Amino acid sequence: MSRDEMRACQSRRLVDMVERIYHNVPFYRNKMQEIGLHPEDIKDINDLKRLPFTTKQDLRDNYPFGLFAVPQSEIVRVHASSGTTGKPTVVGYSRKDLGTWSEVVARCMVSAGAHKHDVIHIAYGYGLFTGGLGLHYGSEKIGATVIPVSGGNTKRQLQIMRDFGSTVLACTPSYSLFLAEAMEDDGFVRDNYKLRVGIFGAEPWTENMRREIEERWKIKAIDIFGLSEVIGPGVSCECEYQDGLHVEEDHFVPEIIDPVTLEILPEGAKGELVFTTITKEGLPLLRYRTRDLTTLNYAPCKCGRTLVRMSKCAGRSDDMLIIRGVNLFPSQIESVLLDMSETHPHYLLIVDRVNNLDTLELQVEVDQLFFQDRISELQRLSKKIQHNLESTLGLAINVKLVEPKTIERSEGKAKRVIDKRKY
Ligand code: DLL
């Protein structure tokens, strides 16, 4: 599509979307009424900037299904990702949304160089996380042979990839390096694999990491981006030129704003990525603040695609961490600790990457009374904290108990996280 055609398509879809959410979602109707905006005021895509923003907090306030725009009977799938505290962020899909999702992921797979003769090994987690099932249906749509391995059990992953002749690997970039290392350690031989492309995302990664993956696996490593709230993986993806991620902008309209002033920034400026979903039925989102930092480039790509490209995401404007592909807010740890009487909410999280796998150590201050107890009691307590954290966050964290008042206090914002990872 030319830019004019794309804007015409976006305009039609935006007008329709605003009409739908105004009438079907009280939250959006109230927000628009507060600023005196009516659906008929939105005439084309240029009016997008007049509409209000939506945030993760809005999803939380309307937990679990309050922002859905169709009756529950029309929702055919639910996924979830981490919220800022105890409650997850819940997303719902109508049947049409699942079709859209398969379509955008299929486009991503094709732009990454995959086709119907490929054997696609999906090692993203299957379940509430959108990675596994998102890549799954998009890969089926292009007619490839899909292997739904899901995460974990590295030896088995390697064996299946080798024996089934997998040609495409889909997982987080750090796990692909972990697999490469395990392959060498376990005496598997690269030449016995048919892998040619990797489709990696769900966490930030650098050009250095790309080079390392490409050298070790002798494959082309492609970046795929997405977030559950917008649809899951498939919001954008690189092509063979690896020069920015093509945004599926006929479904998800991107804007870049200054995260502080909320002003829209000019093309090429780095800022926070905002998405409006113009075709989704289940959970349409108006100007959703992703908190991801990137830039947009509207120049057509060498591959011929005219879709706007976003640069590799280089960070976030909030404190969300991504650990082995799992999103983690420090506030989630805090709420687990606050629920336990033996600990204080004074903690320090140390994140590192050892052999390409993220590691987490949590130092927690224990109540003085408790600290005088026997070692076995302390061990029991640290196991209990570890268990509570794992069952709430879905992440294994190594817990180290420390005496009261040993974690440095700060006069300003408490420093809760030390991230030693070098991407
Ligand atoms: O991570 C969806 C996904 C699955 C994308 C598989 C790609 C592959 P969430 O769990 O909701 O969804 O996490 C979304 O992860 O806001 C970014 O901060 C980060 N993220 C996702 N992809 C990339 C990427 C999935 N390619 C959050 N580069 C987003 C950098 C990424 N960050």
mmCIF file with all atom_site columns, C-alpha atoms in Angstrom, residues 330-399:
data_model
loop_
_atom_site.group_PDB
_atom_site.id
_atom_site.type_symbol
_atom_site.label_atom_id
_atom_site.label_alt_id
_atom_site.label_comp_id
_atom_site.label_asym_id
_atom_site.label_entity_id
_atom_site.label_seq_id
_atom_site.pdbx_PDB_ins_code
_atom_site.Cartn_x
_atom_site.Cartn_y
_atom_site.Cartn_z
_atom_site.occupancy
_atom_site.B_iso_or_equiv
_atom_site.pdbx_formal_charge
_atom_site.auth_seq_id
_atom_site.auth_comp_id
_atom_site.auth_asym_id
_atom_site.auth_atom_id
_atom_site.pdbx_PDB_model_num
ATOM 1  C CA . PRO A 1 330 ? 9.549  -5.138  41.288 1.00 0.00 ? 330 PRO A CA 1
ATOM 2  C CA . SER A 1 331 ? 6.196  -4.170  42.830 1.00 0.00 ? 331 SER A CA 1
ATOM 3  C CA . GLN A 1 332 ? 5.035  -7.774  42.362 1.00 0.00 ? 332 GLN A CA 1
ATOM 4  C CA . ILE A 1 333 ? 7.861  -8.961  44.637 1.00 0.00 ? 333 ILE A CA 1
ATOM 5  C CA . GLU A 1 334 ? 6.946  -6.301  47.139 1.00 0.00 ? 334 GLU A CA 1
ATOM 6  C CA . SER A 1 335 ? 3.350  -7.441  47.348 1.00 0.00 ? 335 SER A CA 1
ATOM 7  C CA . VAL A 1 336 ? 4.415  -11.063 47.979 1.00 0.00 ? 336 VAL A CA 1
ATOM 8  C CA . LEU A 1 337 ? 6.724  -9.928  50.801 1.00 0.00 ? 337 LEU A CA 1
ATOM 9  C CA . LEU A 1 338 ? 4.068  -7.678  52.293 1.00 0.00 ? 338 LEU A CA 1
ATOM 10 C CA . ASP A 1 339 ? 1.752  -10.665 52.550 1.00 0.00 ? 339 ASP A CA 1
ATOM 11 C CA . MET A 1 340 ? 4.243  -12.411 54.864 1.00 0.00 ? 340 MET A CA 1
ATOM 12 C CA . SER A 1 341 ? 4.684  -11.391 58.491 1.00 0.00 ? 341 SER A CA 1
ATOM 13 C CA . GLU A 1 342 ? 8.270  -12.657 58.846 1.00 0.00 ? 342 GLU A CA 1
ATOM 14 C CA . THR A 1 343 ? 9.787  -10.280 56.290 1.00 0.00 ? 343 THR A CA 1
ATOM 15 C CA . HIS A 1 344 ? 10.084 -6.544  55.737 1.00 0.00 ? 344 HIS A CA 1
ATOM 16 C CA . PRO A 1 345 ? 9.442  -5.032  52.344 1.00 0.00 ? 345 PRO A CA 1
ATOM 17 C CA . HIS A 1 346 ? 13.119 -4.057  52.211 1.00 0.00 ? 346 HIS A CA 1
ATOM 18 C CA . TYR A 1 347 ? 14.677 -6.024  49.431 1.00 0.00 ? 347 TYR A CA 1
ATOM 19 C CA . LEU A 1 348 ? 17.223 -5.906  46.670 1.00 0.00 ? 348 LEU A CA 1
ATOM 20 C CA . LEU A 1 349 ? 16.895 -7.872  43.458 1.00 0.00 ? 349 LEU A CA 1
ATOM 21 C CA . ILE A 1 350 ? 20.114 -8.771  41.677 1.00 0.00 ? 350 ILE A CA 1
ATOM 22 C CA . VAL A 1 351 ? 19.672 -9.781  38.051 1.00 0.00 ? 351 VAL A CA 1
ATOM 23 C CA . ASP A 1 352 ? 22.490 -11.401 36.121 1.00 0.00 ? 352 ASP A CA 1
ATOM 24 C CA . ARG A 1 353 ? 23.022 -13.577 33.086 1.00 0.00 ? 353 ARG A CA 1
ATOM 25 C CA . VAL A 1 354 ? 25.054 -16.741 33.605 1.00 0.00 ? 354 VAL A CA 1
ATOM 26 C CA . ASN A 1 355 ? 25.664 -19.021 30.592 1.00 0.00 ? 355 ASN A CA 1
ATOM 27 C CA . ASN A 1 356 ? 23.010 -17.080 28.679 1.00 0.00 ? 356 ASN A CA 1
ATOM 28 C CA . LEU A 1 357 ? 20.315 -17.736 31.264 1.00 0.00 ? 357 LEU A CA 1
ATOM 29 C CA . ASP A 1 358 ? 18.969 -14.947 33.440 1.00 0.00 ? 358 ASP A CA 1
ATOM 30 C CA . THR A 1 359 ? 19.471 -15.489 37.166 1.00 0.00 ? 359 THR A CA 1
ATOM 31 C CA . LEU A 1 360 ? 17.705 -13.758 40.038 1.00 0.00 ? 360 LEU A CA 1
ATOM 32 C CA . GLU A 1 361 ? 18.850 -13.320 43.602 1.00 0.00 ? 361 GLU A CA 1
ATOM 33 C CA . LEU A 1 362 ? 16.578 -11.635 46.077 1.00 0.00 ? 362 LEU A CA 1
ATOM 34 C CA . GLN A 1 363 ? 18.040 -10.280 49.296 1.00 0.00 ? 363 GLN A CA 1
ATOM 35 C CA . VAL A 1 364 ? 15.304 -9.819  51.873 1.00 0.00 ? 364 VAL A CA 1
ATOM 36 C CA . GLU A 1 365 ? 15.456 -8.322  55.346 1.00 0.00 ? 365 GLU A CA 1
ATOM 37 C CA . VAL A 1 366 ? 13.999 -10.567 58.006 1.00 0.00 ? 366 VAL A CA 1
ATOM 38 C CA . ASP A 1 367 ? 12.347 -9.489  61.220 1.00 0.00 ? 367 ASP A CA 1
ATOM 39 C CA . GLN A 1 368 ? 14.856 -9.220  64.121 1.00 0.00 ? 368 GLN A CA 1
ATOM 40 C CA . LEU A 1 369 ? 12.917 -11.754 66.203 1.00 0.00 ? 369 LEU A CA 1
ATOM 41 C CA . PHE A 1 370 ? 13.114 -14.208 63.401 1.00 0.00 ? 370 PHE A CA 1
ATOM 42 C CA . PHE A 1 371 ? 16.762 -13.627 62.692 1.00 0.00 ? 371 PHE A CA 1
ATOM 43 C CA . GLN A 1 372 ? 17.746 -14.892 66.148 1.00 0.00 ? 372 GLN A CA 1
ATOM 44 C CA . ASP A 1 373 ? 16.142 -18.241 65.377 1.00 0.00 ? 373 ASP A CA 1
ATOM 45 C CA . ARG A 1 374 ? 17.911 -21.411 64.473 1.00 0.00 ? 374 ARG A CA 1
ATOM 46 C CA . ILE A 1 375 ? 19.500 -21.851 61.045 1.00 0.00 ? 375 ILE A CA 1
ATOM 47 C CA . SER A 1 376 ? 16.941 -24.510 60.150 1.00 0.00 ? 376 SER A CA 1
ATOM 48 C CA . GLU A 1 377 ? 14.145 -22.008 60.796 1.00 0.00 ? 377 GLU A CA 1
ATOM 49 C CA . LEU A 1 378 ? 15.811 -19.494 58.503 1.00 0.00 ? 378 LEU A CA 1
ATOM 50 C CA . GLN A 1 379 ? 16.197 -22.116 55.823 1.00 0.00 ? 379 GLN A CA 1
ATOM 51 C CA . ARG A 1 380 ? 12.543 -22.970 56.142 1.00 0.00 ? 380 ARG A CA 1
ATOM 52 C CA . LEU A 1 381 ? 11.637 -19.300 55.802 1.00 0.00 ? 381 LEU A CA 1
ATOM 53 C CA . SER A 1 382 ? 13.780 -18.762 52.737 1.00 0.00 ? 382 SER A CA 1
ATOM 54 C CA . LYS A 1 383 ? 12.164 -21.826 51.099 1.00 0.00 ? 383 LYS A CA 1
ATOM 55 C CA . LYS A 1 384 ? 8.740  -20.439 51.945 1.00 0.00 ? 384 LYS A CA 1
ATOM 56 C CA . ILE A 1 385 ? 9.522  -17.046 50.364 1.00 0.00 ? 385 ILE A CA 1
ATOM 57 C CA . GLN A 1 386 ? 10.958 -18.793 47.320 1.00 0.00 ? 386 GLN A CA 1
ATOM 58 C CA . HIS A 1 387 ? 7.830  -20.910 46.996 1.00 0.00 ? 387 HIS A CA 1
ATOM 59 C CA . ASN A 1 388 ? 5.456  -17.944 47.400 1.00 0.00 ? 388 ASN A CA 1
ATOM 60 C CA . LEU A 1 389 ? 7.399  -15.958 44.808 1.00 0.00 ? 389 LEU A CA 1
ATOM 61 C CA . GLU A 1 390 ? 7.509  -18.816 42.356 1.00 0.00 ? 390 GLU A CA 1
ATOM 62 C CA . SER A 1 391 ? 3.830  -19.599 42.642 1.00 0.00 ? 391 SER A CA 1
ATOM 63 C CA . THR A 1 392 ? 2.832  -15.944 42.176 1.00 0.00 ? 392 THR A CA 1
ATOM 64 C CA . LEU A 1 393 ? 5.386  -14.837 39.589 1.00 0.00 ? 393 LEU A CA 1
ATOM 65 C CA . GLY A 1 394 ? 6.112  -18.089 37.786 1.00 0.00 ? 394 GLY A CA 1
ATOM 66 C CA . LEU A 1 395 ? 9.841  -17.499 38.216 1.00 0.00 ? 395 LEU A CA 1
ATOM 67 C CA . ALA A 1 396 ? 12.444 -19.313 40.316 1.00 0.00 ? 396 ALA A CA 1
ATOM 68 C CA . ILE A 1 397 ? 14.268 -16.794 42.508 1.00 0.00 ? 397 ILE A CA 1
ATOM 69 C CA . ASN A 1 398 ? 17.210 -17.561 44.739 1.00 0.00 ? 398 ASN A CA 1
ATOM 70 C CA . VAL A 1 399 ? 16.358 -16.032 48.147 1.00 0.00 ? 399 VAL A CA 1
#
